[in-house]
Amino acid sequence: MADVRLRFSPAPTGFLHIGSVRTALYNWLHARHVGGTFILRIEDTDIARSTQESIDQILHVLHWLGLEWDEGPVLQSHRFDAYLAAAQRLLDAGAAYECFCTEDEVRERNEQAMRDGRAPGYDGRCRNLTAEERAARAAAGRPRSIRFRTPDDGRSTFVDLIRGEVSVEWSTVSDFVIVRSNGTPVFFLANALDDVDMDITHVLRGEDLIDSTHRVLAIRRALGHADQPVYAHLPLILGPGGAKLSKRHGAVSVEEYRDAGYLAPALLNYLALLGWGPEDGREVLTLDELVSEFDVGTVNTSAATFDPKKLEWMNGEHIRAMRLADLVAEVLPFARTRYDGRLDVPRFETAVQLAQERATTLVQIADQMAFLFTDDDQLDIDPASWEKLTGVEQAPAILDNVIEFVERTEPWPVEVDVRPAIDALGLKTGKVMHVVYTAVEGRSSGLPLFPSIALLGRESALRRLRTARARL
RNA sequence: GCCCCCAUCGUCUAGUGGCCUAGGACGCCGCCCUUUCACGGCGGUAACGGGGAUUCGAAUUCCCCUGGGGGUGCCA
């Protein structure tokens, strides 16, 4: 059997959308699952909108995610000659024709058609021009684009791996531009030729491209290629409410999730589950497990709604499953930007360990240890927590007792269990422990108190407790 | 408007004619555990869009409607 070859082919016209990442992931998973080749192709035929910055971003993001490619990146902008030569072949064969309508004219006629209740689409004005007519228009300086001549009747049908047979009536597909009047090739042409030239065997892409497949395949056939790749159109990812996933719904770019403290394997795990799941129904899977379980043939047909809450849960699961050393390495950059030169590595590692069981993002982990890397008199006290503290009638007594308890604790333990100091007041420790949390950590919820006090050291803990007591 | 695709709890999904008084996960609610918050454990809430047809029997097959999404670009 021939080598399986897949490509991820984004257009570098902005940040990498979360939906594109899922497409990249499925392509990568399938390639790895069958031992095929994963190719990165940059579809930058629209030179006006494509940017180098966007290309760099795509490469960085894929790298961060761990979706390494075996070939490429292949830039379509470097292959214009090949596309234009193909366009010429289509022209020579009569499969395409020169069109001298301007963009504005076409748009205007379309709008008129809509007003008249007729179907929009190119009206075929230049479809059957004689050589003399073409020469006259060219001589008159009219812009020249090249349009593909779609069949007048019959149906276009292809078999989709996920959806089965998909077809459309050719009469509803009007002639479309394959070379712009500025001489650059359009997606349909570049895509069709590249898939041939790169020996692509499987095309996994978003369902939004399902209609364009008929046109790409028509070009491919007109170019003399009777074979075709296996197509699988993936269900779209929608935002909350079923609308298109957009910035309005929060983060839509990978960088935003990375900066918010999400792990690449967790993000990929969640994205993989949007439209697919392993046979045994497990949900928390490593990248390796995804590779071995993935089967593009079992991908769902219906669009999925992105749920940030479930992603967050998933991230927590991955955090908890990590080896401490790996987690420490992941949190480190976040801690560095926050605590800069104050970071004390042994303390930091212990704090990560304490946070591992209770955090859902790396940012949470880094934030929870803030109290360890701040001066005692600079401790940032959360207003809501302080308010809760002042609501406890016996707060002064609690702090007094805890201060005394901490003062005489000998030897200094790994965990300073201050419960006896509160028990002595006849209070239920669980109900008022937040008072001590707030005094020591600056907020009523955070890392476990006893090891935190020990980590802070006696003098530092006492200063904080006394400061809080004095403020009451 | 026309074309294409889709349709099970709020969300992701299992379910491929009887095992379904529809299962799991996230979320939400309650209880337990507990030094806060979490984690964990237990329990609860909640769905087959509507109408026909086929069948002894339909979430599962077919048709219509409705709804949602996508396309209809000299974007991809």
PDB file of N, CA and C in Angstrom, chain A residues 7 60 91 131 165 263 265 275 336 426 434 438 463 465:
ATOM      1  N   ARG A   7      -1.823  16.528   4.937  1.00  0.00           N
ATOM      2  CA  ARG A   7      -1.255  17.865   5.085  1.00  0.00           C
ATOM      3  C   ARG A   7      -2.195  18.717   5.915  1.00  0.00           C
ATOM      4  N   HIS A  60       5.263  28.346  15.399  1.00  0.00           N
ATOM      5  CA  HIS A  60       5.499  28.329  16.848  1.00  0.00           C
ATOM      6  C   HIS A  60       4.431  27.563  17.591  1.00  0.00           C
ATOM      7  N   LEU A  91      -6.525  26.445 -19.780  1.00  0.00           N
ATOM      8  CA  LEU A  91      -6.946  27.395 -20.811  1.00  0.00           C
ATOM      9  C   LEU A  91      -6.858  26.725 -22.189  1.00  0.00           C
ATOM     10  N   ALA A 131     -11.809  34.786 -30.212  1.00  0.00           N
ATOM     11  CA  ALA A 131     -10.423  35.250 -30.094  1.00  0.00           C
ATOM     12  C   ALA A 131     -10.349  36.744 -30.354  1.00  0.00           C
ATOM     13  N   GLU A 165     -21.694   9.668   0.804  1.00  0.00           N
ATOM     14  CA  GLU A 165     -21.772  10.329  -0.490  1.00  0.00           C
ATOM     15  C   GLU A 165     -22.239  11.778  -0.343  1.00  0.00           C
ATOM     16  N   LEU A 263      -2.115  23.384  29.491  1.00  0.00           N
ATOM     17  CA  LEU A 263      -1.066  22.498  28.991  1.00  0.00           C
ATOM     18  C   LEU A 263      -1.414  22.074  27.575  1.00  0.00           C
ATOM     19  N   PRO A 265      -0.886  19.198  26.037  1.00  0.00           N
ATOM     20  CA  PRO A 265      -1.555  17.887  25.942  1.00  0.00           C
ATOM     21  C   PRO A 265      -3.015  17.935  26.382  1.00  0.00           C
ATOM     22  N   GLY A 275     -15.792  15.915  18.709  1.00  0.00           N
ATOM     23  CA  GLY A 275     -16.064  15.275  17.429  1.00  0.00           C
ATOM     24  C   GLY A 275     -15.576  13.846  17.336  1.00  0.00           C
ATOM     25  N   ARG A 336       8.305  32.844  37.214  1.00  0.00           N
ATOM     26  CA  ARG A 336       9.382  33.806  36.922  1.00  0.00           C
ATOM     27  C   ARG A 336       8.830  35.179  36.605  1.00  0.00           C
ATOM     28  N   GLY A 426     -12.859  26.510  71.874  1.00  0.00           N
ATOM     29  CA  GLY A 426     -14.121  25.797  71.733  1.00  0.00           C
ATOM     30  C   GLY A 426     -14.773  26.025  70.382  1.00  0.00           C
ATOM     31  N   HIS A 434     -10.289  29.892  57.975  1.00  0.00           N
ATOM     32  CA  HIS A 434     -10.036  30.883  56.926  1.00  0.00           C
ATOM     33  C   HIS A 434      -9.448  32.171  57.496  1.00  0.00           C
ATOM     34  N   THR A 438      -6.235  33.808  55.766  1.00  0.00           N
ATOM     35  CA  THR A 438      -6.189  35.171  55.272  1.00  0.00           C
ATOM     36  C   THR A 438      -4.997  35.923  55.859  1.00  0.00           C
ATOM     37  N   ARG A 463       5.058  37.579  61.876  1.00  0.00           N
ATOM     38  CA  ARG A 463       4.884  38.979  61.470  1.00  0.00           C
ATOM     39  C   ARG A 463       3.522  39.168  60.791  1.00  0.00           C
ATOM     40  N   LEU A 465       0.824  37.261  61.096  1.00  0.00           N
ATOM     41  CA  LEU A 465      -0.273  37.062  62.048  1.00  0.00           C
ATOM     42  C   LEU A 465      -0.446  38.309  62.921  1.00  0.00           C
TER      43      LEU A 465
END
